[in-house]
JSON list of C-alpha atoms and ligand atoms in Angstrom, two decimals:
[
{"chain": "A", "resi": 1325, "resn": "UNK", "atom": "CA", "xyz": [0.00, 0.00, 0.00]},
{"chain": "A", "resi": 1326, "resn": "UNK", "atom": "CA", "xyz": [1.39, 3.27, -1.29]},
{"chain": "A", "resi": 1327, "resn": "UNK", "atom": "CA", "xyz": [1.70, 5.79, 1.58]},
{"chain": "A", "resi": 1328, "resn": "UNK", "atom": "CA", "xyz": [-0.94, 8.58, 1.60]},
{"chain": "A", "resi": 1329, "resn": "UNK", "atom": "CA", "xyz": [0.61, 12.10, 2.15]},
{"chain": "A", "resi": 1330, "resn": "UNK", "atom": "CA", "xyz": [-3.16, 13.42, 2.88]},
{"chain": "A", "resi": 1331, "resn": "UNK", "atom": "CA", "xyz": [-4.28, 11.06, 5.63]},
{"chain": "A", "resi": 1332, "resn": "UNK", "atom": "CA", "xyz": [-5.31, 12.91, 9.09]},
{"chain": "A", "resi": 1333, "resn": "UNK", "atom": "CA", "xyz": [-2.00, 12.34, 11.03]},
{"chain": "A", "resi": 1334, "resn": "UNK", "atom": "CA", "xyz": [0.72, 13.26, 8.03]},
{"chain": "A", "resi": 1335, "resn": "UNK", "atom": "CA", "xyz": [-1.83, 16.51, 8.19]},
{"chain": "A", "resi": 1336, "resn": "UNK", "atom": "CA", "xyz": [-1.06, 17.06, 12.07]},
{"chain": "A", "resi": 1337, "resn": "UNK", "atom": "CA", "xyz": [2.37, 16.47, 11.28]},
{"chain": "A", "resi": 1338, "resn": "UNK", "atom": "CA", "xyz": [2.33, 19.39, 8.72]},
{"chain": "A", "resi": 1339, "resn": "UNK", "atom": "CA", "xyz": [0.58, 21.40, 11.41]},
{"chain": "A", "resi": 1340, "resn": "UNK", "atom": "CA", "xyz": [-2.60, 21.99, 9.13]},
{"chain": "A", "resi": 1341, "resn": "UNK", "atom": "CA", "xyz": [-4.88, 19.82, 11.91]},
{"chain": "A", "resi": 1342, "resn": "UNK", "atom": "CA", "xyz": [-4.56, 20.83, 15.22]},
{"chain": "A", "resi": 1343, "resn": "UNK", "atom": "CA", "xyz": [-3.51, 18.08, 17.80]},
{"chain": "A", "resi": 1344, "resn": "UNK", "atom": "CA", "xyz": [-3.68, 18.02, 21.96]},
{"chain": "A", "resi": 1345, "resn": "UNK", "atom": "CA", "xyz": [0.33, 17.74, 22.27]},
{"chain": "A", "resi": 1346, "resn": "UNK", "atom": "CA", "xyz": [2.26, 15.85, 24.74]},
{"chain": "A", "resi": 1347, "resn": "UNK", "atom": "CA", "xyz": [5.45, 15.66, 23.39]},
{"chain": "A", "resi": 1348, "resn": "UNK", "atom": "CA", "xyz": [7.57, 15.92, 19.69]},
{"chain": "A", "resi": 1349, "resn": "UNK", "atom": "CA", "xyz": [11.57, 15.43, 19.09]},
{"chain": "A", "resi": 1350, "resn": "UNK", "atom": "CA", "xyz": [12.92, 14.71, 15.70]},
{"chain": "A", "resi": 1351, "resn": "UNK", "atom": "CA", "xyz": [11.55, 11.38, 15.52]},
{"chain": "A", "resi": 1352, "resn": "UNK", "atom": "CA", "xyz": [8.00, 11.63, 16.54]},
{"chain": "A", "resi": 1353, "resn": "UNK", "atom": "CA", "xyz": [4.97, 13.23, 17.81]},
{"chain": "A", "resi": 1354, "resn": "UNK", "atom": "CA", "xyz": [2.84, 11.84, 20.34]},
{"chain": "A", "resi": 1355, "resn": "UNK", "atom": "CA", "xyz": [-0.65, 13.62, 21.17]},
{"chain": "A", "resi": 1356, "resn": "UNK", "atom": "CA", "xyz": [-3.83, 12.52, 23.11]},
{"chain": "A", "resi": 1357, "resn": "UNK", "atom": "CA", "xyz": [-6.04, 10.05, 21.09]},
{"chain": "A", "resi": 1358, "resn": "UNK", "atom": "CA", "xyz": [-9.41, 12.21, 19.76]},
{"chain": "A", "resi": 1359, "resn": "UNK", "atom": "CA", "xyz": [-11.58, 9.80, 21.23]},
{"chain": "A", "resi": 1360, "resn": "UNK", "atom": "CA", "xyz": [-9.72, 7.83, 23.84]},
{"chain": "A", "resi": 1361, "resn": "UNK", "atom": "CA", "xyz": [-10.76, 4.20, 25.10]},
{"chain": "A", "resi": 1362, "resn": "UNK", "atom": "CA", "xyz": [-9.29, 4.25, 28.02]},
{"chain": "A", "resi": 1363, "resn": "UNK", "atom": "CA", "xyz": [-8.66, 6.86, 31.30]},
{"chain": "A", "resi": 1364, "resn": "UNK", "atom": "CA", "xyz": [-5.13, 7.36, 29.05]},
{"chain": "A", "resi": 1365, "resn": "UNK", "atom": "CA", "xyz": [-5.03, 7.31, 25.65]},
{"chain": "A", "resi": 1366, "resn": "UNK", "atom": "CA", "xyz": [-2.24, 8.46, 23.69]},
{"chain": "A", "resi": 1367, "resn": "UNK", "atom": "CA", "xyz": [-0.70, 7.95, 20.30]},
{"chain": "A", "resi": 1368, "resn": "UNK", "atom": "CA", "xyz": [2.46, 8.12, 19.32]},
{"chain": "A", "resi": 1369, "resn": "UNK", "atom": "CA", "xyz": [3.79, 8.51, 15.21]},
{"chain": "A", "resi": 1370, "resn": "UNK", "atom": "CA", "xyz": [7.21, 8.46, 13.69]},
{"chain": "A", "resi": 1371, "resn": "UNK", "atom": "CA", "xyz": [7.64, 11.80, 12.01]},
{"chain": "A", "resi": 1372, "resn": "UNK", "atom": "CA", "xyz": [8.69, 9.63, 8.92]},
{"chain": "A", "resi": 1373, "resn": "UNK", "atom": "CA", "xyz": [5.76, 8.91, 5.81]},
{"chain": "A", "resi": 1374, "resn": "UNK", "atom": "CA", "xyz": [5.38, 4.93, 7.14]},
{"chain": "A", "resi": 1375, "resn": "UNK", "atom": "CA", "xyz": [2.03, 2.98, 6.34]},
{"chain": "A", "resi": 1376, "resn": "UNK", "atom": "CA", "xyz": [2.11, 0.86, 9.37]},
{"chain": "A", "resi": 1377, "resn": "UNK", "atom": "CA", "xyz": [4.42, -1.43, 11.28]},
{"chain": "A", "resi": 1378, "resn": "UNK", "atom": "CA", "xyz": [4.68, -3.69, 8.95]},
{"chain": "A", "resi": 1379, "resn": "UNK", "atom": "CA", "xyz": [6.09, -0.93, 6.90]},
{"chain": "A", "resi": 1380, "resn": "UNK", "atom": "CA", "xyz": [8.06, 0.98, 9.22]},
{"chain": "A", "resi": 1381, "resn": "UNK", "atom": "CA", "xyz": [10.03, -2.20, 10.14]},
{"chain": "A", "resi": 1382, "resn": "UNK", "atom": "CA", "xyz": [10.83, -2.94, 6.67]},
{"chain": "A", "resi": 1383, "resn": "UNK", "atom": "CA", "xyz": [12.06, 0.74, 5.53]},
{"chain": "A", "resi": 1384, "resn": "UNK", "atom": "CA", "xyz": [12.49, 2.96, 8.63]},
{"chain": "A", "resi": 1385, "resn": "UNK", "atom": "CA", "xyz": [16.33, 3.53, 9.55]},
{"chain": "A", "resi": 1386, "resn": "UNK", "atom": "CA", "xyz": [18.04, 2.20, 12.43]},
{"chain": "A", "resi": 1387, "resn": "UNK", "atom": "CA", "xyz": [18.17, 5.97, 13.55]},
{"chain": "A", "resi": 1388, "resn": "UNK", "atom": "CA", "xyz": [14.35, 6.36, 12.95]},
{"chain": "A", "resi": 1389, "resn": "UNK", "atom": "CA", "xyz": [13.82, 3.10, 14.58]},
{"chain": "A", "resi": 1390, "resn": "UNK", "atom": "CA", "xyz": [15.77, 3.82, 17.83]},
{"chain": "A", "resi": 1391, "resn": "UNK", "atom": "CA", "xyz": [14.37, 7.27, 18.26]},
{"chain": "A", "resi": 1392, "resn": "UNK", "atom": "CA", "xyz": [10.81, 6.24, 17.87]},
{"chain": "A", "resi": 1393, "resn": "UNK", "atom": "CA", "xyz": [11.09, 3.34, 20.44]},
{"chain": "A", "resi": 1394, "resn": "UNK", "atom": "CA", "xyz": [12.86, 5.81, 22.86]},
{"chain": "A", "resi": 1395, "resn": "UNK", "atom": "CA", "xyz": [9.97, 7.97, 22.24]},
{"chain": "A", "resi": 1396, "resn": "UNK", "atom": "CA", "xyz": [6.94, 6.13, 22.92]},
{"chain": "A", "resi": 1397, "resn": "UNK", "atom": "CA", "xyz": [9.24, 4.57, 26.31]},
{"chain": "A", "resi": 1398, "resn": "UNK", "atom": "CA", "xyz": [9.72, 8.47, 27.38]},
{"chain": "A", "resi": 1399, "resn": "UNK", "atom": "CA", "xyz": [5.64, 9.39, 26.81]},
{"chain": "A", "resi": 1400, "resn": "UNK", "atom": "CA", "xyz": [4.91, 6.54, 28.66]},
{"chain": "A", "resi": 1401, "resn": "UNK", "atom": "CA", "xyz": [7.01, 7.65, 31.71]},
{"chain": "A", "resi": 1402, "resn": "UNK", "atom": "CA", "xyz": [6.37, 11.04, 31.47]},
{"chain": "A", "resi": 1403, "resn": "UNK", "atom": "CA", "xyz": [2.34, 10.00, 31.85]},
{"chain": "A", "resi": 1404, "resn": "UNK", "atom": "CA", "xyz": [3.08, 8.39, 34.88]},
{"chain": "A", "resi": 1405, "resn": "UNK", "atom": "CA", "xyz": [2.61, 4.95, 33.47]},
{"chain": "A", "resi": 1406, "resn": "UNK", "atom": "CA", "xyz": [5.84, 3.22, 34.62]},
{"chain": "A", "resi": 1407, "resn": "UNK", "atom": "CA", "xyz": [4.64, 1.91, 37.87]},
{"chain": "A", "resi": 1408, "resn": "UNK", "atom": "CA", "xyz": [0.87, 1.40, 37.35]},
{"chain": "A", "resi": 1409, "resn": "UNK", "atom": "CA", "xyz": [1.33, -0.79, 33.49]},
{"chain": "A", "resi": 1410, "resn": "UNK", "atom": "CA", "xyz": [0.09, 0.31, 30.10]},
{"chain": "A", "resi": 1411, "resn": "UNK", "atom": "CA", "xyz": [-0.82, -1.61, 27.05]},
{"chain": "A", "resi": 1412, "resn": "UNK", "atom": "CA", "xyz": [1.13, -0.22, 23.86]},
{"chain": "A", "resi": 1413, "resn": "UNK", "atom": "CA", "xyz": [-1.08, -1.49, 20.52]},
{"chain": "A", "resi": 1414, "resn": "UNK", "atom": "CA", "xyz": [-0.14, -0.69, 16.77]},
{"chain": "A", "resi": 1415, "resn": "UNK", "atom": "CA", "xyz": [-3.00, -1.90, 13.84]},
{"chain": "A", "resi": 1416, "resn": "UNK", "atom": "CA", "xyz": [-1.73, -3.08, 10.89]},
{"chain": "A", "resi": 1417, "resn": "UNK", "atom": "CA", "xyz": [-4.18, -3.80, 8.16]},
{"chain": "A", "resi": 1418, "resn": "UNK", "atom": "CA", "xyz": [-8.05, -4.95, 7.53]},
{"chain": "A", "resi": 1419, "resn": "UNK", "atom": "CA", "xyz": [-8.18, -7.51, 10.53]},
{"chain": "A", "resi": 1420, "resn": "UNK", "atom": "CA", "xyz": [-6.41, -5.10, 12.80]},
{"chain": "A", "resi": 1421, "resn": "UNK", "atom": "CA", "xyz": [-9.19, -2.30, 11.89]},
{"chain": "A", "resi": 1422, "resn": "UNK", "atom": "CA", "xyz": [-6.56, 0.08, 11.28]},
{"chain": "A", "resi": 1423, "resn": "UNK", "atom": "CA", "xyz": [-8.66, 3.20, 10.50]},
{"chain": "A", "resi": 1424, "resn": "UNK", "atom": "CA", "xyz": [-5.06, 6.03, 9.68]},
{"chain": "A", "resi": 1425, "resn": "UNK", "atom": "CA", "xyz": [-2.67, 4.94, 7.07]},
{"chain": "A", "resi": 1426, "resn": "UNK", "atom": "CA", "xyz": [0.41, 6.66, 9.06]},
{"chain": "A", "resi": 1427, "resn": "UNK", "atom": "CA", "xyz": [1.97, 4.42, 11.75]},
{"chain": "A", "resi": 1428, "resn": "UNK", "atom": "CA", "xyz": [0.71, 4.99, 15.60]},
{"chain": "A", "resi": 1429, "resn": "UNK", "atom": "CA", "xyz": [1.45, 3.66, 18.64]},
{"chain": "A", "resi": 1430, "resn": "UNK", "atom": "CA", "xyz": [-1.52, 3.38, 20.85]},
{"chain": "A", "resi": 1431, "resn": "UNK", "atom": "CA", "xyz": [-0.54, 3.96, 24.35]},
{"chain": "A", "resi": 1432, "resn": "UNK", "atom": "CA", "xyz": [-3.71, 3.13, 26.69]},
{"chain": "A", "resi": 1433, "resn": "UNK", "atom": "CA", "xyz": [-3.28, 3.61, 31.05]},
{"chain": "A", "resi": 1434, "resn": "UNK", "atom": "CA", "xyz": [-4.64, 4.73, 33.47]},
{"chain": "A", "resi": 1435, "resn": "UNK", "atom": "CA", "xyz": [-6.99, 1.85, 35.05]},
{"chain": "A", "resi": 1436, "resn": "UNK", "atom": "CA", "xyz": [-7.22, -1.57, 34.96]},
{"chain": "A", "resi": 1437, "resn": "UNK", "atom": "CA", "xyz": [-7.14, -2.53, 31.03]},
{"chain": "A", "resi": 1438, "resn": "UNK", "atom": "CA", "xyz": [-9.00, -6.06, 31.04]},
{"chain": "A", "resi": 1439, "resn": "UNK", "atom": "CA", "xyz": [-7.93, -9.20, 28.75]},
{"chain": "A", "resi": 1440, "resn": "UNK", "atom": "CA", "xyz": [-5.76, -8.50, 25.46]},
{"chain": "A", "resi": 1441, "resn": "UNK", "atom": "CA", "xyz": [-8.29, -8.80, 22.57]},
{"chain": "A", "resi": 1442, "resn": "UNK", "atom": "CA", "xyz": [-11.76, -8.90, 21.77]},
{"chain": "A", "resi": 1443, "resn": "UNK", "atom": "CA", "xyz": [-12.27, -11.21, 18.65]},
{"chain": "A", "resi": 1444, "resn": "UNK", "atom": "CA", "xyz": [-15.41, -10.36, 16.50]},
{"chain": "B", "resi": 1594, "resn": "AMP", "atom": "P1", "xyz": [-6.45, 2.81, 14.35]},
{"chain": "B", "resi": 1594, "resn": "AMP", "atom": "O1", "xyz": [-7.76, 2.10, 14.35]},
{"chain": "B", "resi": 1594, "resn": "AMP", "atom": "O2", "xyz": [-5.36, 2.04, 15.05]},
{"chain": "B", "resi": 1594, "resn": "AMP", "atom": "O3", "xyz": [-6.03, 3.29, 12.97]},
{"chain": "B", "resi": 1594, "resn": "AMP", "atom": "O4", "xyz": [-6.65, 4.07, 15.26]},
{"chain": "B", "resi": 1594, "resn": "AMP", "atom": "C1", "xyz": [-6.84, 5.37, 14.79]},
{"chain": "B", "resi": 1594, "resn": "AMP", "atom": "C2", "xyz": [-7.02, 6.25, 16.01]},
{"chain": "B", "resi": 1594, "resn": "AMP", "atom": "O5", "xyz": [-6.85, 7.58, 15.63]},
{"chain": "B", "resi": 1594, "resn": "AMP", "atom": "C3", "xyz": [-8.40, 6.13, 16.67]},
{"chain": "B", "resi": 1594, "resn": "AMP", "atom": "O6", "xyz": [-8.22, 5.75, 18.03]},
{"chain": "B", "resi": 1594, "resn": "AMP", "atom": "C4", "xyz": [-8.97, 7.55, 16.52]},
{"chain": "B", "resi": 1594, "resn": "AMP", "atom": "O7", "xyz": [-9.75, 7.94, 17.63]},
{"chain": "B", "resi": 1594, "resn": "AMP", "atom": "C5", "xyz": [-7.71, 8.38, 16.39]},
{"chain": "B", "resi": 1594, "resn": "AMP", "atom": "N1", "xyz": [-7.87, 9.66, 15.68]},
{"chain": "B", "resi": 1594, "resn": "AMP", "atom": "C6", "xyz": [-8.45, 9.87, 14.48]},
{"chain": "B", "resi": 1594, "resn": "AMP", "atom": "N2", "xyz": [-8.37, 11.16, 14.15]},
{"chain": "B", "resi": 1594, "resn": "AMP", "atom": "C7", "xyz": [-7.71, 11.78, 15.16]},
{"chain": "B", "resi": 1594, "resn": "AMP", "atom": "C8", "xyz": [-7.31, 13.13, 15.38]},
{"chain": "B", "resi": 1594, "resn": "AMP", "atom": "N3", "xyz": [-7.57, 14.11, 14.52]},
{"chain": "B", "resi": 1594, "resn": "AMP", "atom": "N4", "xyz": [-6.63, 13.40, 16.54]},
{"chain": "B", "resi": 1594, "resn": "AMP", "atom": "C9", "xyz": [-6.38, 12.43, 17.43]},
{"chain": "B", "resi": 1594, "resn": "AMP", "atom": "N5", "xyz": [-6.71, 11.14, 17.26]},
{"chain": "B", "resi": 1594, "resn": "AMP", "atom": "C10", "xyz": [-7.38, 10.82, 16.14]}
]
């Protein structure tokens, strides 16, 4: 899948959509998830033009990789997550229900977060 320079996160990344912001370096941009599904919800994106995971982990630079990592560790901590747990999620593709064609990190916290998955 070709990479979409007009879906809703490359647009906060260009600033032209505002976002709630928790934290940016050179490698990504994290912000608070529009409609969140837990007490914390927070995304986190590489600043790089990546579908997905599945994407990122083929293409993305060691660099890009390292930083990104490092960045969704440091939102996690700077939310106050360390100690209570958090549940870090990234959809890939039609049985994932991945609804933004830019890579994100979901990072949910905050209360207790129940079993892994839900099948349909
Ligand atoms: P996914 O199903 O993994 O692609 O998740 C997409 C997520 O993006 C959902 O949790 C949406 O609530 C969230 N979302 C969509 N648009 C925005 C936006 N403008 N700002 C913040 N979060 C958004």
């Amino acid at each position: 899948m070709a990479y979409d320079p007009n879906n809703i996160f490359a647009k906060i990344l260009r600033g032209e959509i505002p976002c709630k912001k928790l934290y940016e370096d050179q490698h990504a941009l994290a912000f608070h998830d529009i409609n969140p599904q837990a007490k914390t919800h927070v995304l986190v994106i590489p600043k790089g033009a990546y579908v997905s995971f599945e994407d990122f982990s083929e293409r993305a630079e060691p660099a890009e990789i390292v930083g990104f990592v490092r960045a969704v560790g440091m939102v996690a901590r700077k939310l106050g997550l360390k100690e209570s747990g958090y549940r870090i999620l990234a959809n890939h593709g039609p049985d994932s229900h991945q609804e933004v064609p830019h890579l994100h990190v979901h990072i949910f916290g905050g209360q207790r977060l129940g079993r892994m998955i839900q099948p349909e």
